[in-house]
Tab-separated table of C-alpha atoms and ligand atoms in Angstrom:
chain	number	residue	atom	x	y	z
G	116	MET	CA	-14.129	-42.602	-13.202
G	117	ASP	CA	-15.252	-46.139	-13.069
G	118	LYS	CA	-17.465	-46.920	-10.318
G	119	LEU	CA	-16.294	-50.292	-8.713
G	120	ALA	CA	-18.666	-53.089	-7.316
G	121	ILE	CA	-16.807	-55.576	-4.930
G	122	VAL	CA	-19.196	-58.690	-4.778
G	123	VAL	CA	-18.940	-60.990	-1.993
G	124	PRO	CA	-21.128	-64.272	-1.476
G	125	CYS	CA	-21.320	-65.363	2.270
G	126	TYR	CA	-22.832	-68.518	3.459
G	127	ASN	CA	-22.509	-69.029	7.234
G	128	GLU	CA	-19.753	-66.462	7.397
G	129	GLU	CA	-20.559	-64.402	10.763
G	130	GLU	CA	-16.701	-65.081	11.840
G	131	VAL	CA	-15.161	-63.371	9.067
G	132	LEU	CA	-17.906	-60.724	7.688
G	133	LYS	CA	-16.698	-57.831	9.953
G	134	LEU	CA	-13.046	-58.443	9.118
G	135	ALA	CA	-13.600	-58.899	5.259
G	136	SER	CA	-15.750	-55.648	5.320
G	137	GLU	CA	-12.968	-53.694	7.103
G	138	ALA	CA	-10.397	-55.118	4.738
G	139	LEU	CA	-12.335	-54.305	1.644
G	140	ARG	CA	-13.241	-50.653	2.769
G	141	GLU	CA	-9.743	-50.220	3.627
G	142	VAL	CA	-8.899	-51.267	-0.219
G	143	LEU	CA	-11.879	-48.765	-1.557
G	144	ASP	CA	-10.605	-45.982	0.340
G	145	GLN	CA	-7.205	-46.577	-0.960
G	146	LEU	CA	-7.942	-46.703	-4.610
G	147	VAL	CA	-10.387	-43.854	-4.130
G	148	GLN	CA	-7.470	-41.609	-2.700
G	149	LYS	CA	-5.330	-42.695	-5.599
G	150	ASN	CA	-8.118	-41.618	-8.010
G	151	LYS	CA	-8.362	-44.935	-9.511
G	152	ILE	CA	-11.919	-45.374	-8.988
G	153	SER	CA	-14.897	-43.114	-8.309
G	154	PRO	CA	-15.782	-42.318	-4.508
G	155	ASP	CA	-19.368	-43.963	-4.833
G	156	SER	CA	-17.815	-47.489	-5.312
G	157	PHE	CA	-19.310	-50.122	-3.029
G	158	ILE	CA	-19.039	-53.855	-1.634
G	159	LEU	CA	-21.852	-55.645	-2.396
G	160	PHE	CA	-22.283	-58.753	0.193
G	161	VAL	CA	-24.678	-61.428	-0.813
G	162	ASN	CA	-26.202	-63.443	1.921
G	163	ASP	CA	-26.629	-66.963	0.723
G	164	GLY	CA	-29.401	-68.101	2.682
G	165	SER	CA	-27.059	-68.347	5.418
G	166	LYS	CA	-28.062	-70.051	8.743
G	167	ASP	CA	-26.213	-67.955	11.088
G	168	ASN	CA	-26.056	-64.192	11.993
G	169	THR	CA	-24.657	-63.358	8.567
G	170	TRP	CA	-27.411	-61.034	7.280
G	171	LYS	CA	-27.622	-59.456	10.690
G	172	LEU	CA	-23.920	-58.473	10.498
G	173	ILE	CA	-24.356	-57.060	6.678
G	174	GLU	CA	-27.292	-55.056	7.778
G	175	GLU	CA	-25.245	-53.620	10.932
G	176	GLU	CA	-22.182	-53.040	8.602
G	177	HIS	CA	-24.542	-51.142	5.968
G	178	GLY	CA	-25.958	-49.275	8.647
G	179	ALA	CA	-22.530	-47.997	9.806
G	180	HIS	CA	-21.311	-47.232	6.238
G	181	PRO	CA	-24.608	-46.605	4.138
G	182	GLY	CA	-22.077	-45.112	1.438
G	183	GLN	CA	-19.822	-48.164	0.915
G	184	VAL	CA	-21.580	-51.221	1.913
G	185	CYS	CA	-24.538	-52.866	0.591
G	186	GLY	CA	-26.325	-56.269	0.670
G	187	ILE	CA	-28.597	-58.450	-0.986
G	188	LYS	CA	-30.184	-61.393	0.840
G	189	LEU	CA	-31.222	-64.461	-1.309
G	190	ALA	CA	-34.314	-66.187	-0.230
G	191	GLY	CA	-32.389	-69.413	0.250
G	192	ASN	CA	-29.192	-71.209	0.068
G	193	VAL	CA	-28.419	-71.587	-4.019
G	194	GLY	CA	-24.731	-72.334	-3.988
G	195	HIS	CA	-21.716	-70.187	-4.393
G	196	GLN	CA	-21.996	-70.060	-8.036
G	197	PHE	CA	-25.459	-68.891	-8.101
G	198	ALA	CA	-24.780	-66.480	-5.437
G	199	LEU	CA	-22.159	-64.939	-7.211
G	200	THR	CA	-24.094	-64.575	-10.089
G	201	ALA	CA	-26.771	-63.189	-8.506
G	202	GLY	CA	-24.543	-60.418	-6.923
G	203	LEU	CA	-22.724	-59.785	-10.274
G	204	ILE	CA	-26.171	-59.130	-12.206
G	205	THR	CA	-27.224	-56.759	-9.338
G	206	ALA	CA	-23.941	-54.905	-9.130
G	207	LYS	CA	-24.204	-54.997	-13.309
G	208	ASP	CA	-26.570	-51.912	-13.541
G	209	ARG	CA	-25.084	-50.142	-10.271
G	210	SER	CA	-21.556	-50.046	-11.452
G	211	ASP	CA	-18.928	-50.047	-14.165
G	212	VAL	CA	-16.543	-52.619	-13.278
G	213	THR	CA	-16.985	-55.617	-10.502
G	214	ILE	CA	-14.481	-57.745	-8.695
G	215	SER	CA	-15.633	-60.820	-7.029
G	216	ILE	CA	-13.992	-62.187	-3.923
G	217	ASP	CA	-14.494	-64.742	-1.258
G	218	ALA	CA	-15.509	-63.751	2.067
G	219	ASP	CA	-12.879	-65.419	3.937
G	220	LEU	CA	-9.860	-63.383	3.017
G	221	GLN	CA	-8.174	-65.909	1.388
G	222	ASP	CA	-7.267	-64.344	-1.617
G	223	ASP	CA	-5.158	-61.441	-1.154
G	224	VAL	CA	-7.097	-58.044	-1.270
G	225	SER	CA	-3.932	-56.021	-1.889
G	226	VAL	CA	-3.753	-57.184	-5.733
G	227	ILE	CA	-7.070	-55.350	-6.186
G	228	GLU	CA	-5.087	-52.694	-7.005
G	229	GLU	CA	-3.030	-54.166	-9.755
G	230	MET	CA	-6.528	-55.692	-10.909
G	231	VAL	CA	-7.999	-52.054	-11.576
G	232	ASP	CA	-4.875	-51.094	-13.224
G	233	LYS	CA	-5.096	-53.929	-15.695
G	234	TYR	CA	-8.665	-53.003	-16.135
G	235	HIS	CA	-7.523	-49.446	-17.046
G	236	GLU	CA	-5.113	-50.852	-19.526
G	237	GLY	CA	-7.810	-52.380	-21.389
G	238	ASN	CA	-8.406	-55.630	-20.184
G	239	ASP	CA	-12.115	-56.706	-19.653
G	240	ILE	CA	-11.394	-59.945	-17.514
G	241	VAL	CA	-8.462	-59.990	-14.851
G	242	TYR	CA	-8.246	-63.288	-13.316
G	243	GLY	CA	-6.386	-63.653	-9.900
G	244	VAL	CA	-4.129	-66.539	-10.237
G	245	ARG	CA	-3.020	-68.298	-7.003
G	246	ARG	CA	0.933	-68.900	-7.327
G	247	GLU	CA	1.457	-71.579	-5.000
G	248	ARG	CA	-1.109	-73.638	-2.837
G	249	LYS	CA	1.240	-74.016	0.150
G	250	THR	CA	-1.741	-73.353	2.432
G	251	ASP	CA	-3.798	-75.792	1.103
G	252	THR	CA	-3.871	-79.543	2.615
G	253	PHE	CA	-2.139	-82.195	0.428
G	254	PHE	CA	-5.374	-83.549	-0.575
G	255	LYS	CA	-6.802	-80.354	-1.436
G	256	ARG	CA	-4.031	-79.564	-3.626
G	257	THR	CA	-3.677	-82.861	-5.705
G	258	THR	CA	-7.341	-83.102	-6.209
G	259	ALA	CA	-7.493	-79.634	-7.519
G	260	GLN	CA	-4.459	-80.014	-9.523
G	261	ALA	CA	-5.762	-83.299	-10.957
G	262	PHE	CA	-9.055	-81.511	-11.659
G	263	TYR	CA	-7.548	-78.843	-14.084
G	264	ARG	CA	-5.659	-81.417	-15.829
G	265	MET	CA	-8.816	-83.193	-16.287
G	266	MET	CA	-10.751	-80.380	-17.542
G	267	GLY	CA	-7.729	-79.742	-20.162
G	268	ILE	CA	-7.973	-83.327	-21.243
G	269	MET	CA	-11.979	-82.542	-21.562
G	270	GLY	CA	-11.275	-79.758	-23.849
G	271	VAL	CA	-12.540	-77.282	-21.232
G	272	LYS	CA	-10.643	-73.912	-21.478
G	273	THR	CA	-9.867	-72.624	-17.799
G	274	VAL	CA	-7.233	-70.581	-16.177
G	275	TYR	CA	-5.079	-72.959	-14.292
G	276	ASN	CA	-5.062	-72.025	-10.311
G	277	HIS	CA	-7.946	-69.617	-10.908
G	278	ALA	CA	-10.960	-69.490	-8.365
G	279	ASP	CA	-13.688	-66.968	-8.479
G	280	PHE	CA	-11.378	-63.834	-7.614
G	281	ARG	CA	-11.753	-61.988	-10.625
G	282	LEU	CA	-12.383	-58.605	-12.129
G	283	MET	CA	-14.987	-58.208	-14.664
G	284	SER	CA	-15.661	-55.081	-16.825
G	285	GLY	CA	-19.443	-53.994	-17.161
G	286	ARG	CA	-19.688	-55.453	-20.726
G	287	ALA	CA	-18.532	-58.703	-19.589
G	288	VAL	CA	-20.988	-58.871	-17.102
G	289	GLU	CA	-23.233	-57.764	-19.608
G	290	GLU	CA	-22.251	-60.477	-21.917
G	291	PHE	CA	-22.040	-63.120	-19.202
G	292	SER	CA	-25.579	-62.467	-18.211
G	293	LYS	CA	-26.700	-63.656	-21.440
G	294	TYR	CA	-25.790	-67.177	-20.636
G	295	LYS	CA	-28.921	-68.689	-19.136
G	296	GLU	CA	-27.738	-72.115	-18.359
G	297	THR	CA	-28.548	-73.347	-14.858
G	298	ASN	CA	-25.572	-75.745	-14.744
G	299	LEU	CA	-23.252	-72.965	-13.991
G	300	PHE	CA	-19.397	-73.108	-13.855
G	301	LEU	CA	-18.354	-69.478	-13.720
G	302	ARG	CA	-14.597	-70.375	-14.522
G	303	GLY	CA	-15.510	-72.345	-17.705
G	304	LEU	CA	-17.671	-69.550	-19.262
G	305	MET	CA	-15.434	-66.507	-18.767
G	306	PRO	CA	-12.939	-67.925	-21.424
G	307	LEU	CA	-16.213	-68.028	-23.701
G	308	LEU	CA	-16.798	-64.067	-23.756
G	309	GLY	CA	-13.707	-63.771	-25.931
G	310	TYR	CA	-12.445	-60.448	-24.425
G	311	ARG	CA	-8.996	-59.281	-23.959
G	312	THR	CA	-8.073	-61.063	-20.300
G	313	ASP	CA	-4.833	-60.765	-18.069
G	314	CYS	CA	-3.792	-62.433	-14.744
G	315	VAL	CA	-2.774	-60.980	-11.559
G	316	TYR	CA	-0.693	-63.284	-9.242
G	317	TYR	CA	-0.916	-64.082	-5.295
G	318	ASP	CA	-0.235	-66.375	-2.543
G	319	ARG	CA	-3.493	-67.720	-1.079
G	320	ARG	CA	-3.696	-67.635	2.727
G	321	GLU	CA	-5.519	-69.654	5.407
G	322	ARG	CA	-9.017	-68.732	5.769
G	323	ALA	CA	-9.449	-65.890	8.048
G	324	ALA	CA	-11.897	-67.334	10.448
G	325	GLY	CA	-14.513	-70.255	10.337
G	326	GLU	CA	-14.282	-73.302	7.943
G	327	SER	CA	-14.244	-74.126	4.643
G	328	LYS	CA	-18.092	-73.974	3.069
G	329	TYR	CA	-16.872	-76.467	0.176
G	330	PRO	CA	-16.639	-80.075	1.655
G	331	LEU	CA	-15.748	-82.769	-0.523
G	332	LYS	CA	-18.971	-83.539	-1.869
G	333	LYS	CA	-19.611	-80.002	-3.146
G	334	MET	CA	-16.190	-80.069	-4.353
G	335	LEU	CA	-16.740	-83.076	-6.433
G	336	ALA	CA	-19.832	-81.751	-7.338
G	337	LEU	CA	-18.701	-78.602	-8.778
G	338	ALA	CA	-15.849	-80.803	-10.469
G	339	PHE	CA	-18.211	-83.020	-12.347
G	340	ASN	CA	-20.381	-79.815	-13.053
G	341	GLY	CA	-17.576	-78.429	-14.684
G	342	ILE	CA	-16.745	-81.042	-16.980
G	343	SER	CA	-20.208	-81.944	-17.732
G	344	SER	CA	-21.395	-78.437	-18.432
G	345	PHE	CA	-18.960	-77.749	-20.788
G	346	SER	CA	-17.849	-81.289	-22.575
G	347	VAL	CA	-19.576	-83.883	-24.492
G	348	LYS	CA	-16.314	-85.583	-24.817
G	349	PRO	CA	-17.195	-88.274	-22.511
G	350	ILE	CA	-19.757	-89.478	-24.750
G	351	SER	CA	-17.493	-89.577	-27.526
G	352	LEU	CA	-15.464	-91.908	-25.242
G	353	ILE	CA	-17.907	-94.471	-25.104
G	354	LEU	CA	-18.589	-94.467	-29.170
G	355	GLY	CA	-14.800	-94.920	-29.328
G	356	MET	CA	-14.804	-97.804	-26.670
G	357	GLY	CA	-17.430	-99.350	-28.703
G	358	LEU	CA	-15.509	-99.220	-32.040
G	359	PHE	CA	-12.315	-100.531	-29.854
G	360	ILE	CA	-14.199	-103.675	-28.883
G	361	ILE	CA	-15.444	-104.398	-31.945
G	362	PHE	CA	-12.258	-104.357	-33.386
G	363	VAL	CA	-11.437	-106.549	-30.303
G	364	SER	CA	-13.978	-108.947	-31.357
G	365	LEU	CA	-12.147	-109.527	-34.732
G	366	LEU	CA	-8.917	-110.587	-32.929
G	367	ALA	CA	-11.310	-112.793	-30.822
G	368	LEU	CA	-12.674	-114.196	-34.092
G	369	VAL	CA	-8.849	-115.120	-35.467
G	370	TYR	CA	-8.292	-116.629	-31.901
G	371	ALA	CA	-11.405	-118.600	-31.608
G	372	LEU	CA	-10.950	-119.837	-35.262
G	373	ILE	CA	-7.396	-121.195	-34.802
G	374	SER	CA	-8.575	-123.092	-31.549
G	375	TYR	CA	-11.510	-124.395	-32.908
G	376	PHE	CA	-9.250	-125.869	-36.034
G	377	THR	CA	-6.485	-126.947	-33.597
G	378	GLY	CA	-9.318	-128.866	-31.991
G	379	HIS	CA	-8.735	-127.856	-28.361
G	380	VAL	CA	-12.232	-126.360	-27.652
G	381	VAL	CA	-15.482	-127.215	-25.403
G	382	PRO	CA	-18.425	-127.431	-28.176
G	383	GLY	CA	-20.126	-124.063	-28.243
G	384	TRP	CA	-17.584	-121.958	-26.960
G	385	THR	CA	-16.698	-120.546	-30.250
G	386	SER	CA	-19.884	-119.076	-31.109
G	387	LEU	CA	-20.401	-118.107	-27.481
G	388	ILE	CA	-17.264	-115.882	-27.108
G	389	LEU	CA	-17.693	-114.529	-30.364
G	390	SER	CA	-21.147	-113.303	-29.764
G	391	ILE	CA	-20.249	-111.860	-26.467
G	392	TRP	CA	-17.311	-109.453	-27.776
G	393	LEU	CA	-19.441	-108.471	-31.074
G	394	LEU	CA	-22.550	-107.715	-29.055
G	395	GLY	CA	-20.638	-106.005	-26.393
G	396	GLY	CA	-19.209	-103.648	-29.023
G	397	LEU	CA	-22.177	-103.182	-30.891
G	398	GLN	CA	-24.200	-102.199	-27.801
G	399	LEU	CA	-21.618	-99.798	-26.842
G	400	LEU	CA	-21.439	-98.351	-30.538
G	401	ALA	CA	-25.202	-97.822	-30.269
G	402	ILE	CA	-25.169	-96.004	-26.902
G	403	GLY	CA	-22.374	-93.813	-28.340
G	404	MET	CA	-24.317	-92.999	-31.485
G	405	VAL	CA	-27.260	-92.396	-29.191
G	406	GLY	CA	-25.279	-89.936	-27.115
G	407	GLN	CA	-24.121	-87.867	-29.857
G	408	TYR	CA	-27.333	-86.800	-30.499
G	409	ILE	CA	-28.031	-86.403	-27.082
G	410	GLY	CA	-24.778	-84.427	-26.653
G	411	LYS	CA	-26.083	-82.194	-29.542
G	412	VAL	CA	-29.682	-81.609	-28.022
G	413	TYR	CA	-27.717	-80.724	-24.739
G	414	ILE	CA	-25.680	-78.122	-26.441
G	415	GLU	CA	-28.678	-76.788	-28.205
G	416	VAL	CA	-30.520	-76.405	-25.109
G	417	LYS	CA	-28.049	-74.108	-23.293
G	418	GLN	CA	-28.774	-71.424	-26.152
G	419	ARG	CA	-25.546	-69.933	-25.311
G	420	PRO	CA	-24.809	-66.877	-27.400
G	421	ARG	CA	-22.830	-67.875	-30.647
G	422	TYR	CA	-20.956	-64.751	-30.710
G	423	ASN	CA	-19.929	-61.673	-28.947
G	424	ILE	CA	-19.421	-58.506	-31.295
G	425	GLU	CA	-16.667	-56.139	-29.561
G	426	THR	CA	-16.710	-53.368	-31.815
G	427	VAL	CA	-18.528	-52.166	-34.752
G	428	LEU	CA	-17.190	-49.542	-37.143
G	429	GLU	CA	-20.396	-48.123	-38.582
G	430	CYS	CA	-20.401	-46.487	-42.117
G	431	GLU	CA	-21.519	-42.969	-41.819
G	432	HIS	CA	-23.259	-42.234	-45.016
G	433	GLY	CA	-23.067	-38.622	-46.393
G	434	ALA	CA	-19.922	-38.152	-44.087
G	435	GLY	CA	-17.525	-38.117	-47.569
G	436	GLU	CA	-19.735	-36.065	-49.716
G	437	VAL	CA	-20.198	-33.640	-46.848
G	438	LYS	CA	-16.231	-33.122	-46.545
G	439	LEU	CA	-16.430	-32.729	-50.558
G	440	SER	CA	-18.991	-30.241	-50.855
G	441	GLU	CA	-16.924	-28.099	-47.739
G	442	MET	CA	-14.082	-28.264	-50.112
G	443	GLU	CA	-16.346	-26.734	-53.174
G	444	ASN	CA	-17.411	-24.155	-50.618
G	445	ARG	CA	-13.853	-23.209	-49.671
G	446	GLU	CA	-12.698	-23.337	-53.575
G	447	GLU	CA	-15.659	-20.541	-54.246
B	762	UDP	N1	-20.149	-69.817	-0.347
B	762	UDP	C1	-21.786	-69.505	-0.614
B	762	UDP	N2	-22.797	-70.620	-0.656
B	762	UDP	C2	-22.578	-71.914	-0.246
B	762	UDP	C3	-21.043	-72.155	0.216
B	762	UDP	C4	-20.243	-71.171	-0.192
B	762	UDP	O1	-21.977	-68.412	-1.034
B	762	UDP	O2	-23.301	-72.584	-0.689
B	762	UDP	C5	-19.225	-68.767	-0.285
B	762	UDP	C6	-18.748	-68.795	0.933
B	762	UDP	O3	-19.231	-67.891	1.940
B	762	UDP	C7	-17.197	-68.077	0.712
B	762	UDP	C8	-17.067	-68.700	-0.823
B	762	UDP	O4	-18.418	-69.375	-1.455
B	762	UDP	O5	-17.414	-66.494	0.356
B	762	UDP	C9	-16.247	-70.013	-0.857
B	762	UDP	O6	-16.282	-70.701	0.171
B	762	UDP	P1	-15.082	-71.146	0.744
B	762	UDP	O7	-13.966	-70.380	1.234
B	762	UDP	O8	-15.725	-72.113	2.050
B	762	UDP	O9	-14.531	-72.394	-0.029
B	762	UDP	P2	-13.248	-73.100	0.011
B	762	UDP	O10	-12.217	-71.919	-0.127
B	762	UDP	O11	-12.781	-73.568	1.059
B	762	UDP	O12	-13.109	-73.658	-1.401
B	763	MG	MG1	-12.285	-70.078	1.063
């Protein structure tokens, strides 16, 4: 039976830690009872350099439930995406399948069972997707939706309304660990792995306790990181703009010449206005061209895996011959 690891990144989560541990242990117990996961499945808390009592509470939980609760303590605060990665990679060698979930219990733990079922049906990644965003503030809801739309326009594949509540099979985490990039945006990476995926839907609740660890500044940073780590389209936009302005300078040329010959111009205006448009366009074009190369360098530098082989059907040399000789033997 498969051993499940639930990975929970925690930053200053002393108010919810016990609640989270309790809720998740209950889920584990139920799944073990239903024979869906092995009894040595566990919860892995990742302390992301918390400044409060979070680590002490994790130690206490581990002491009280050593078979079910483990923890790792990062040396400093590295942010949600890295903390989660640290947890997933640590869990990889100790389990067969992982689920990542936030500590604040906003994601519905009761769909974990459905995730595990979908995993048993042969999915390597199961995304938890929010059905509605009723509990989010109007601001958070609209900015988040604008963000997903923006990502789509920039050509980055993401799952709409999916945050980092997700099941990943052991081999998906293994493949993910080959992505060495530091500008990490997990939600954008998962579709690149190429495995069979599915979604489960749930209503996102209010935070169980404490307040959001994602202030606007961090949210904007995540959004910008998401786009700039996956798309070089903004560079192509500069190039396109350069071409457009050169085209406009042609129109300006016609307009300036007409004005010149109809005699309604101040001396010097014609050459000046033409130079401004043409030079502006040429400069943007040049920046865009240089940018194209920088974009290529950027993509190369990431050294992402170029493919992911899912299955190999190996030729067994000699297998056919064995069968033939067996038949001969039988005839004799
Ligand atoms: N988190 C973290 N490191 C950070 C910030 C947040 O590990 O620097 C964790 C946090 O403890 C929580 C998860 O990331 O488990 C999501 O954060 P939060 O719930 O505050 O974000 P929101 O749901 O408000 O977007
Ligand atoms: Mg939250």
